[in-house]
Short mmCIF file of C-alpha atoms and ligand atoms in Angstrom, two decimals:
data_model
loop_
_atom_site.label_atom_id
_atom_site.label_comp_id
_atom_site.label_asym_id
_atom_site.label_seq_id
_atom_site.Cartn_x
_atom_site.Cartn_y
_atom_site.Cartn_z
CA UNK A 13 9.55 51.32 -32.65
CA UNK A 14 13.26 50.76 -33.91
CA UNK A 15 15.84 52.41 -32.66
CA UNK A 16 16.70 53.79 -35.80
CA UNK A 17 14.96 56.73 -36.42
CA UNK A 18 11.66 56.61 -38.13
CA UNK A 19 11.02 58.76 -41.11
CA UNK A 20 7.34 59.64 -42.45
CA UNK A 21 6.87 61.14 -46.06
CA UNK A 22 4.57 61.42 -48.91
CA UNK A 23 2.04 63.54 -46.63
CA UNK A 24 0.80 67.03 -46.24
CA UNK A 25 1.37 68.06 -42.37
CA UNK A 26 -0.60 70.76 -40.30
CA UNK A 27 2.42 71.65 -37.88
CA UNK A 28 -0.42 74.46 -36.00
CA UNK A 29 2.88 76.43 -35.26
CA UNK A 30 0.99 79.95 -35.57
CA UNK A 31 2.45 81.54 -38.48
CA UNK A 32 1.74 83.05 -41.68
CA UNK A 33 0.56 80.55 -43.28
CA UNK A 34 -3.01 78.62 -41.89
CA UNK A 35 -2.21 75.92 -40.30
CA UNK A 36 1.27 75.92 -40.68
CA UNK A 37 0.40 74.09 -43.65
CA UNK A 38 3.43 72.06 -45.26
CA UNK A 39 2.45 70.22 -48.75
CA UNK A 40 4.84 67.02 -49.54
CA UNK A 41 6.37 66.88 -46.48
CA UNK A 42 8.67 64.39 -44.28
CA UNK A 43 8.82 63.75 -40.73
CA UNK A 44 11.62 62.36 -38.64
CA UNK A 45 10.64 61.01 -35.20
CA UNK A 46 13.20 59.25 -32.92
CA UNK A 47 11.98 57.43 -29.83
CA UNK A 48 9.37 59.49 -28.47
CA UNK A 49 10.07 62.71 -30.03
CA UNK A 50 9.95 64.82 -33.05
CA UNK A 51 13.62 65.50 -34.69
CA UNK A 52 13.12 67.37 -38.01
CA UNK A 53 9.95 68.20 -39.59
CA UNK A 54 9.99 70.14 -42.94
CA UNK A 55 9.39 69.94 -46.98
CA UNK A 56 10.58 66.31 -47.79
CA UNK A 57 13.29 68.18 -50.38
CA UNK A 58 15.19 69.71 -47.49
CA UNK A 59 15.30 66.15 -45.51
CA UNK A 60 18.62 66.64 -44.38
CA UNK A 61 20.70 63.63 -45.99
CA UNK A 62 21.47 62.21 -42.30
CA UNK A 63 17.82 60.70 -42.55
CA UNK A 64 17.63 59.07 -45.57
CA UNK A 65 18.46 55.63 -43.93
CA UNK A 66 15.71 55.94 -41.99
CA UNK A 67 12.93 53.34 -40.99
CA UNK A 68 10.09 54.78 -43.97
CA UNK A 69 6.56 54.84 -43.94
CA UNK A 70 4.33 56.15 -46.66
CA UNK A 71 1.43 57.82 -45.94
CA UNK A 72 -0.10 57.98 -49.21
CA UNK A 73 -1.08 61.42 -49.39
CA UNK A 74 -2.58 61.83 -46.07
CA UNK A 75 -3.10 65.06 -43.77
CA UNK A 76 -0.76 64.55 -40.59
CA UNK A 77 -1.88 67.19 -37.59
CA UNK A 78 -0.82 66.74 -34.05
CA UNK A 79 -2.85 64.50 -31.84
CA UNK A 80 -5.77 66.07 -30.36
CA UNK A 81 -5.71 67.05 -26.65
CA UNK A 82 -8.81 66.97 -24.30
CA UNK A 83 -8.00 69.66 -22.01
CA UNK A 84 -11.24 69.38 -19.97
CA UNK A 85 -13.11 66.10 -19.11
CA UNK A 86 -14.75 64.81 -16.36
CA UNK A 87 -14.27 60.89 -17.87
CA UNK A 88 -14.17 59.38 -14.26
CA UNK A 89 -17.87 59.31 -13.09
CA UNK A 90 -20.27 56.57 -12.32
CA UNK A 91 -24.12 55.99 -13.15
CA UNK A 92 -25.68 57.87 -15.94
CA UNK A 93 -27.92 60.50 -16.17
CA UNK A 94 -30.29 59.52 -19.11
CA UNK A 95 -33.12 60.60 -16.37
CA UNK A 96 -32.29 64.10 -16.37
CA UNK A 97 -32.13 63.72 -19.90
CA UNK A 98 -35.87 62.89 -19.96
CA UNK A 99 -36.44 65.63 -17.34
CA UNK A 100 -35.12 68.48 -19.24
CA UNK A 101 -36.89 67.16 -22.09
CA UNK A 102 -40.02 67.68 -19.85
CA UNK A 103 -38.86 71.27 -19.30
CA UNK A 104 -37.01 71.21 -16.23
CA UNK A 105 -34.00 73.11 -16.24
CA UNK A 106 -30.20 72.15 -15.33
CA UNK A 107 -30.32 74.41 -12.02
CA UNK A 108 -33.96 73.39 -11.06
CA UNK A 109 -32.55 69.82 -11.21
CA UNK A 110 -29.64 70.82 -9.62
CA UNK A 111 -31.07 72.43 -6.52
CA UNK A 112 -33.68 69.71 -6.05
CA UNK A 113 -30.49 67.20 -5.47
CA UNK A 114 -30.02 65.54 -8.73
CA UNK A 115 -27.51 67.40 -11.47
CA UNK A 116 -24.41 66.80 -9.83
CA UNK A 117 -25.17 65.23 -6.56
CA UNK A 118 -27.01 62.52 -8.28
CA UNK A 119 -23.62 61.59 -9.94
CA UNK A 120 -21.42 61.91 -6.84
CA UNK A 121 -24.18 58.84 -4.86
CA UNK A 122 -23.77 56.43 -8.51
CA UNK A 123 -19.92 57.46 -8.20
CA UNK A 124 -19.12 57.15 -4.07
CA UNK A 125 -21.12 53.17 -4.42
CA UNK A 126 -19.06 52.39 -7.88
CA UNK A 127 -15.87 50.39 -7.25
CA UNK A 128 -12.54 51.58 -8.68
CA UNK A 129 -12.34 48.57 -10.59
CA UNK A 130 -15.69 49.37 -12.18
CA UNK A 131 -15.23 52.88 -12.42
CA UNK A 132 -12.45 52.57 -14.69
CA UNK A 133 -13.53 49.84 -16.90
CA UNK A 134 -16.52 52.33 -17.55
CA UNK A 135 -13.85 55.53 -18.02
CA UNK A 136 -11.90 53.27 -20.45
CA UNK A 137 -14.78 52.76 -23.14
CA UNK A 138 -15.17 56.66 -22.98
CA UNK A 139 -11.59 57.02 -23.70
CA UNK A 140 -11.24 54.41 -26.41
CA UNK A 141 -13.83 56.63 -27.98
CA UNK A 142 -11.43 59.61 -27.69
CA UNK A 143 -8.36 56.95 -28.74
CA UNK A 144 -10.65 56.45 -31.92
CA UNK A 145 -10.62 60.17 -33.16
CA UNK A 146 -6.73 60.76 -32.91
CA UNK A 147 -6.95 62.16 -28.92
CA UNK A 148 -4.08 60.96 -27.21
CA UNK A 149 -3.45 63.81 -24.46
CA UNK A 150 -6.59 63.83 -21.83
CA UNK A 151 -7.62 66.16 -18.74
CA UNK A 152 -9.62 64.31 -16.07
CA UNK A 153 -11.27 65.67 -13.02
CA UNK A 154 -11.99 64.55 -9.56
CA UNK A 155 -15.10 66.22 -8.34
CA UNK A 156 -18.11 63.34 -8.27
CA UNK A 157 -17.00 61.99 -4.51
CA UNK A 158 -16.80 65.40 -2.58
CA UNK A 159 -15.80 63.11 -0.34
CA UNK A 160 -11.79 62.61 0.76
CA UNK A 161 -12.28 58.24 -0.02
CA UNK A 162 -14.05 59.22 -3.42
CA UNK A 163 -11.86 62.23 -4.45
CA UNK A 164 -9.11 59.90 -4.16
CA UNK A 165 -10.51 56.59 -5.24
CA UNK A 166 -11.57 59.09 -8.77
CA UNK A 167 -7.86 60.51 -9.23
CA UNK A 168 -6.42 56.57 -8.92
CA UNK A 169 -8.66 55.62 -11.80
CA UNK A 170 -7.68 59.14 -13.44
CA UNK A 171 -3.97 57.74 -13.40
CA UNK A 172 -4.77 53.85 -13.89
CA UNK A 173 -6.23 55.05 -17.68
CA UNK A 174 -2.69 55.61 -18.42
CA UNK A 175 -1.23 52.56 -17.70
CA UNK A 176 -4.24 50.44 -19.38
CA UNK A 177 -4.33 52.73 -23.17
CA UNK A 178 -1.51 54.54 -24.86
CA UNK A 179 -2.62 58.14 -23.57
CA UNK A 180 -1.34 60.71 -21.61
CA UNK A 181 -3.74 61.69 -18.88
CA UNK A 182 -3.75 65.11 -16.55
CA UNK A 183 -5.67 64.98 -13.47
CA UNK A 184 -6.99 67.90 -11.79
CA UNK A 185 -8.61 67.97 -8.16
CA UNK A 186 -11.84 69.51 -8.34
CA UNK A 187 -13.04 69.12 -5.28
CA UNK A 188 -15.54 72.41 -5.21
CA UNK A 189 -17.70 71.37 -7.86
CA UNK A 190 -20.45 70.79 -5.66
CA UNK A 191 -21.80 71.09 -2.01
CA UNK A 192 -22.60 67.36 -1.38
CA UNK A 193 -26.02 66.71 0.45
CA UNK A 194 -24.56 65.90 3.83
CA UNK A 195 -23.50 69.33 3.90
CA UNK A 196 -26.43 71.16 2.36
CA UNK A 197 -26.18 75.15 3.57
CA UNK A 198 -22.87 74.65 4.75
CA UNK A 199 -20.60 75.81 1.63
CA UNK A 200 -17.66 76.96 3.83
CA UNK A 201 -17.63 73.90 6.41
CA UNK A 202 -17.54 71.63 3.47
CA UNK A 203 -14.68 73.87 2.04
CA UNK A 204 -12.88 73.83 4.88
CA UNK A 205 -13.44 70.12 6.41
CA UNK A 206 -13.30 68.36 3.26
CA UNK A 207 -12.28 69.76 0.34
CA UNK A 208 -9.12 71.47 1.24
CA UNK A 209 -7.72 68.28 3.63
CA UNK A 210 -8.85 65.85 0.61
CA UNK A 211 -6.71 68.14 -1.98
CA UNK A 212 -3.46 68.23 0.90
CA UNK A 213 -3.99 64.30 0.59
CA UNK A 214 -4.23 63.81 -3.03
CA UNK A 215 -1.44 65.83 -3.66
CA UNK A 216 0.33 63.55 -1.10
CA UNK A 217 -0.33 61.32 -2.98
CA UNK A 218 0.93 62.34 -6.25
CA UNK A 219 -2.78 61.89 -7.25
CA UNK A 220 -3.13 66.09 -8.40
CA UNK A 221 -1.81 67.96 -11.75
CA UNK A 222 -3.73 70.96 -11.52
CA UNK A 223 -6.99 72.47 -9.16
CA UNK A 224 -10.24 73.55 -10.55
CA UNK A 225 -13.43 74.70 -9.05
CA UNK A 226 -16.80 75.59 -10.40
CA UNK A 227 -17.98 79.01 -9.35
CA UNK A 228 -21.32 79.52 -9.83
CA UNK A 229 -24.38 80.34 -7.65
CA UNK A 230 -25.20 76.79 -7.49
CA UNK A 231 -21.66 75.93 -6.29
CA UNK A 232 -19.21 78.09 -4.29
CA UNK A 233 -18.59 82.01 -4.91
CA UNK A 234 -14.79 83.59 -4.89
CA UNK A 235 -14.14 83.82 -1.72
CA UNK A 236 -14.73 79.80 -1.01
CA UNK A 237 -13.01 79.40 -4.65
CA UNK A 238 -9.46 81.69 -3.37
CA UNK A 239 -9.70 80.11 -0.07
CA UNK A 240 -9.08 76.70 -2.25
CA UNK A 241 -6.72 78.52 -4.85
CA UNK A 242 -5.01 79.69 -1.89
CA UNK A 243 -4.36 75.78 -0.84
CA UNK A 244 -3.19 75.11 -4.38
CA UNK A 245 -0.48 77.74 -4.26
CA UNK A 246 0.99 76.71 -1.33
CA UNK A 247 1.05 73.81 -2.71
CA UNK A 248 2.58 74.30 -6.04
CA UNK A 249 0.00 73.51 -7.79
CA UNK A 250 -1.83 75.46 -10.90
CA UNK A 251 -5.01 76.18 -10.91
CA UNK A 252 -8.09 76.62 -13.27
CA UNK A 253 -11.77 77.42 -12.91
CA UNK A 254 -15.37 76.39 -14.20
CA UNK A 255 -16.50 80.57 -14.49
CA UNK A 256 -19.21 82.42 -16.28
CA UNK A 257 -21.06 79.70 -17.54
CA UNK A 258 -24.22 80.33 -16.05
CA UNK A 259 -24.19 83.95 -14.55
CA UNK A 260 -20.94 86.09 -14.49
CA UNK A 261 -19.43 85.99 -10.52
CA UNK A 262 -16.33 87.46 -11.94
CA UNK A 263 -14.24 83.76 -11.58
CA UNK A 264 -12.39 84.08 -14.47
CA UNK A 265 -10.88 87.33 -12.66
CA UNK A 266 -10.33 85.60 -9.78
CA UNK A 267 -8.73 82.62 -11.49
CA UNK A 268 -6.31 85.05 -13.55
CA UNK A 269 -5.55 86.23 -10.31
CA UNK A 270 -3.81 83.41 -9.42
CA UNK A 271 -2.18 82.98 -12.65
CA UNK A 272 -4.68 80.17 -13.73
CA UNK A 273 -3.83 78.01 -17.02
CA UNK A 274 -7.33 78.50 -17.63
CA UNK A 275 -10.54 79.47 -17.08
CA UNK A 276 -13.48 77.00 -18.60
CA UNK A 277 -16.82 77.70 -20.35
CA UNK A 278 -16.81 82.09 -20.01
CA UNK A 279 -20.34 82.28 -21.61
CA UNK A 280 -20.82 85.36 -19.10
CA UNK A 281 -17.28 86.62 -19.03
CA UNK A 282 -17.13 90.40 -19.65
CA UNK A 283 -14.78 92.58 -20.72
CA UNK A 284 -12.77 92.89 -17.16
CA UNK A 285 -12.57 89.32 -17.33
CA UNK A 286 -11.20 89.22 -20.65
CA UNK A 287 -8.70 92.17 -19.90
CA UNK A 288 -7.46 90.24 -17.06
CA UNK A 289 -7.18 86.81 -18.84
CA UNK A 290 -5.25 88.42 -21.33
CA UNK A 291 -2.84 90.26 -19.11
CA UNK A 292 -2.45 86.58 -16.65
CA UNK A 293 -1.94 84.44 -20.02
CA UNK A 294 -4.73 82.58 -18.99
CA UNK A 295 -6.17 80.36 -21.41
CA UNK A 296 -10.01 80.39 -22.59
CA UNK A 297 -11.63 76.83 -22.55
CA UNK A 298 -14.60 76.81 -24.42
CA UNK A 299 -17.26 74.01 -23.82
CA UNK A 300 -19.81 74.21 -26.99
CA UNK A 301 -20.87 70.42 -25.67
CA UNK A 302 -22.31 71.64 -22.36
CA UNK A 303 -23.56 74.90 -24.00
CA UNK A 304 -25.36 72.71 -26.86
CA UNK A 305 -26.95 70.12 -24.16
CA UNK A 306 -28.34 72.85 -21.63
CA UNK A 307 -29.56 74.31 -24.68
CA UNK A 308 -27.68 78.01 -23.78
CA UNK A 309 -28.30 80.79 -25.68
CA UNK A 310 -25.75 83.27 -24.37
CA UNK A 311 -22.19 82.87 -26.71
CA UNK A 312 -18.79 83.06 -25.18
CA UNK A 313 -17.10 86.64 -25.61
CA UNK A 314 -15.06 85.31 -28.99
CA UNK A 315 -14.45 88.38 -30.81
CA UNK A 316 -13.04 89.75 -27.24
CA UNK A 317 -11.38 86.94 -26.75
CA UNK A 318 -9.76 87.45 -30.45
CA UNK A 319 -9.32 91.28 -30.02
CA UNK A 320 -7.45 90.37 -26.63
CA UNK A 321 -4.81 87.65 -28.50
CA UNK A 322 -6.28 85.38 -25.44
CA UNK A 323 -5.85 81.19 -26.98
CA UNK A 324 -8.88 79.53 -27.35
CA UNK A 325 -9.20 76.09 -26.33
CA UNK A 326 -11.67 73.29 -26.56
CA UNK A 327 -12.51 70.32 -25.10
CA UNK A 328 -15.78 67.93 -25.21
CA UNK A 329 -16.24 68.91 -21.25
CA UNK A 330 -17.51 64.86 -20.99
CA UNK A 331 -19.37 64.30 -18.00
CA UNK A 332 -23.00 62.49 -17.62
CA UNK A 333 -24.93 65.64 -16.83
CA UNK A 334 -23.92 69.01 -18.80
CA UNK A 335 -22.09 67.12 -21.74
CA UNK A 336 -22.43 63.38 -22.13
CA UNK A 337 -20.20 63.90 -25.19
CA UNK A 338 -16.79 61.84 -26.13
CA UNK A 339 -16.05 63.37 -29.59
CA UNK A 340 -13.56 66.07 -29.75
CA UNK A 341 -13.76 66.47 -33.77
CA UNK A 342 -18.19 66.71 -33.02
CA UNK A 343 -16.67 69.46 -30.38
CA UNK A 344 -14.72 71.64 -33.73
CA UNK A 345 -17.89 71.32 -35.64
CA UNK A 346 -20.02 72.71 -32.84
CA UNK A 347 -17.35 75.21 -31.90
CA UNK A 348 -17.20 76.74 -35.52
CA UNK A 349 -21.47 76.12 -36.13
CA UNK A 350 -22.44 77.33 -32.78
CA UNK A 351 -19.76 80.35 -31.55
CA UNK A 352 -18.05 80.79 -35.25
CA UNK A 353 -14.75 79.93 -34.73
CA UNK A 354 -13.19 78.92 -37.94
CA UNK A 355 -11.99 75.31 -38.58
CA UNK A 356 -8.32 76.68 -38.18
CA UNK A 357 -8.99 78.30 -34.70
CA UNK A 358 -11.13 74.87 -33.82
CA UNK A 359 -7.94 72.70 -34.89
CA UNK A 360 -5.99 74.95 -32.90
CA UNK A 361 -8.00 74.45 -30.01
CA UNK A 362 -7.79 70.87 -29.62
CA UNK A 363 -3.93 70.73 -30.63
CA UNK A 364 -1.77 73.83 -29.61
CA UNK A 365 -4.52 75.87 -27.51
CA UNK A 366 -5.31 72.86 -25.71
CA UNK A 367 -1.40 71.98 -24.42
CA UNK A 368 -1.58 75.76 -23.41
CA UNK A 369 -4.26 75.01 -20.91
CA UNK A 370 -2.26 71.90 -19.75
CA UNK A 371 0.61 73.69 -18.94
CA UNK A 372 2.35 71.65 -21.74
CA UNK A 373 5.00 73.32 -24.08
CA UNK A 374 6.17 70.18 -25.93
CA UNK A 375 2.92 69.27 -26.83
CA UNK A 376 0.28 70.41 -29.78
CA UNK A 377 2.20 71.18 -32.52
CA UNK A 378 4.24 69.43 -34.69
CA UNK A 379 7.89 71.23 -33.44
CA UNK A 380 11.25 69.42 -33.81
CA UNK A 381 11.58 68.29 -29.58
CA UNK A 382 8.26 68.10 -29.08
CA UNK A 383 6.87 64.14 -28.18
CA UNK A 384 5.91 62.10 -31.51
CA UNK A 385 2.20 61.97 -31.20
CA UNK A 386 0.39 62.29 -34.20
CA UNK A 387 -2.86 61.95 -35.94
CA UNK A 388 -3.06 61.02 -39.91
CA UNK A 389 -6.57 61.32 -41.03
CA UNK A 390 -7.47 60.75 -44.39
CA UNK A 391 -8.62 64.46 -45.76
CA UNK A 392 -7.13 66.28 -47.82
CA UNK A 393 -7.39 69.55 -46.02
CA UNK A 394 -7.63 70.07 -42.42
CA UNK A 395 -11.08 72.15 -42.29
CA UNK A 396 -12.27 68.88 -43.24
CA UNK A 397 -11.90 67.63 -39.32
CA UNK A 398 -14.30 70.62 -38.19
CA UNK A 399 -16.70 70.66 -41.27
CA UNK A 400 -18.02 66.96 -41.19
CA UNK A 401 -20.44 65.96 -38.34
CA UNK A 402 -21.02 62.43 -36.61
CA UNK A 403 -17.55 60.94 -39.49
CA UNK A 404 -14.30 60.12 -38.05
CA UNK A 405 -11.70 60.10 -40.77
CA UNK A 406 -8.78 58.93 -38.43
CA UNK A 407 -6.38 57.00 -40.47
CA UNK A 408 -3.72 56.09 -37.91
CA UNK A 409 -2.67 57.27 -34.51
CA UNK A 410 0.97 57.37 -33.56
CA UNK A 411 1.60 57.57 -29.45
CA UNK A 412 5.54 58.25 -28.19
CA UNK A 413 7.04 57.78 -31.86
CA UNK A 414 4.70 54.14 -31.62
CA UNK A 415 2.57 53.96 -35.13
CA UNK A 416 -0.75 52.15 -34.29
CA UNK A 417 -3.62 51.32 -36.80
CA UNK A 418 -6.56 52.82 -36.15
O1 NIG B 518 -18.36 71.29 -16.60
N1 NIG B 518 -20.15 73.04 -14.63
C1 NIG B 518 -19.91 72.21 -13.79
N2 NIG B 518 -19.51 70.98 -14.00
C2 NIG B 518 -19.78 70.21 -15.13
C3 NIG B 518 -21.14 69.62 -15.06
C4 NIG B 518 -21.13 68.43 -14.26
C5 NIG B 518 -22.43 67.72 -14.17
O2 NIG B 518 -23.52 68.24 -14.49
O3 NIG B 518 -22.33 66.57 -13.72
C6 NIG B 518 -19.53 71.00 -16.37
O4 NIG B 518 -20.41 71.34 -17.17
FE1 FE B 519 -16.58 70.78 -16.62
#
């Protein structure tokens, strides 16, 4: 990167600034990026003369989007849980291996016994798969130590990824995602005596973006969830919640509650959830990966969701149990096959949808101000991201205004 500014042109650009037109579609277009940001974006004819000086690059004809955005990842784990795998297979089901301690728990023993150093050389392979498909803002949670050492040791080698790759990471404290076995029947001691003096520490620390919980019969129910929320507030700290993905405990009311950025999976959420997402501005996540593995049958609300103007987001939900899956372009294809959204709304909701859930304004769309991260695939339209399965047609990803090769 130059100093001078850097000028792209002889490309067709999917700004995803909701408008008239689908996918704020701009044919022969120019883009001016200076440093790390976006300055002018438009129809290369009105390039403003000031840039014609500018550093060029020619991008033959290529579609430029925004770089995608993993809003919801649980990348930091350790082990693997290929056994379950097998189990399921067998016909076990996720919460009969849950309650008999694996699901989970299993993770949190392979992840308290893996060293930091390990844990992120592990991570990092699961991110350069992201890197590879044009991802270049990621979500990661805590919430495989349930433990303060392992919370902790989990959010450090959240923020190491970000000085080892060229990605943005967001790390979220999700310390009730479990009851861990050493405190088996004894949901609000472990709320109280661990959980809530592991997030004071993190945050401490400068180790926490954002809190998330899972609320679910076989985790914590609303009352141990808003005694945690309640922590995060003080705090300063957003929240977001894991709700209605098994059974509907009303969490994504809860979470909207509290003003969440989001609530995460919703395949039980109703229409008083919906009505109160929509009135919080609380961002739907929607998880097709762990729907697709557990083999769900019940679909998320979406034409709700639609009627109520609520964004959708999506995000590959990567974890070794409920969604051992690092592809967020295989996440658009099973977001539009499985729950119908259309390629525009799955584009959406790993660009613009996705910095909603972050929090992030200056991010997901291609906006003069926003930060200069890019993806340039080569397709000719953009439904062609969603529509192929298992082919990765990134071209080149550009981080901070930095073009890299892919
Ligand atoms: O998002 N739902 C809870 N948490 C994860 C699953 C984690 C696991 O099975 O290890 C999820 O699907
Ligand atoms: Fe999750």
């Amino acid at each position: 990167m130059t100093d001078r500014p850097t000028l792209l042109i002889n490309t067709t650009i999917a700004t995803m600034i909701a408008a008239d037109v689908p996918y704020g579609l701009i044919e022969d277009a120019a883009i001016v990026m200076e440093q790390e940001k976006i300055v002018w974006v438009g129809a290369r004819a009105d390039l403003p003369p000031q840039y014609g000086l500018s550093e060029t690059h020619d991008l033959e004809g290529r579609l430029v989007t925004p770089a995608l955005i993993d809003c919801h990842t649980h990348l930091v784990s350790g082990g693997n849980r290929a056994r379950e795998f097998e189990m399921r297979l067998e016909g076990a089901s996720y919460e009969e291996i849950a309650r008999a301690g694996g699901g989970i728990v299993s993770t949190v023993k392979a992840t308290r016994t893996t060293s930091e150093d390990d844990l992120l050389s592990d991570a990092l392979r699961r991110v350069d798969a992201l890197i590879a498909e044009g991802v270049a803002v990621i979500e990661i949670k805590s919430g495989y130590g349930l433990d303060q050492d392992t919370e902790l040791k989990m959010l450090r080698v959240a923020r190491r990824i970000a000085d080892e790759r060229p990605m943005s990471v967001h790390t979220t404290f999700l310390g009730a995602h479990a009851v861990p076995p050493e405190f088996k029947g004894r949901a609000d001691a472990y709320i109280d005596d661990v959980c809530i003096p592991a997030l004071k520490a993190a945050h401490a620390q400068g180790l926490v973006d954002a809190v998330d919980g899972f609320c679910e019969g076989i985790a914590f129910d609303t009352t141990q969830i808003a005694r945690v929320f309640d922590v995060a507030k003080e705090l300063g700290l957003p929240v977001k919640l894991h709700a209605e993905q098994l059974s509907n405990l009303g969490g994504a009311k809860l979470a909207a509650s509290y003003g969440a950025l989001s609530a995460d999976h919703i395949e039980y959420l109703d229409q008083d959830g919906v009505a109160a997402m929509a009135s919080a501005g609380t961002v739907a996540v929607i998880l097709p990966g762990a729907f697709y593995t557990l083999r769900e049958t019940q679909v998320p609300p979406i034409d709700l969701l639609r009627k109520h103007n609520i964004p959708m987001a999506l995000a590959t939900d990567a974890n070794p149990g409920s969604s051992p899956l690092t592809s967020l372009l295989l996440t658009m294809n099973m977001a539009c096959t499985l729950f119908r959204l259309t390629p525009e709304e799955a584009l959406a909701g790993a660009t613009r949808n996705a910095a909603l859930a972050l929090g992030l304004d200056q991010q997901g769309t291609l906006t003069p101000g926003s930060r200069a991260d890019f993806a340039v695939w080569d397709v000719i339209h953009p439904a062609e991201l969603a529509y192929r399965i298992g082919f990765n047609p990134l071209h080149t990803r550009i981080f901070g205004g930095k073009i890299e090769d892919a």
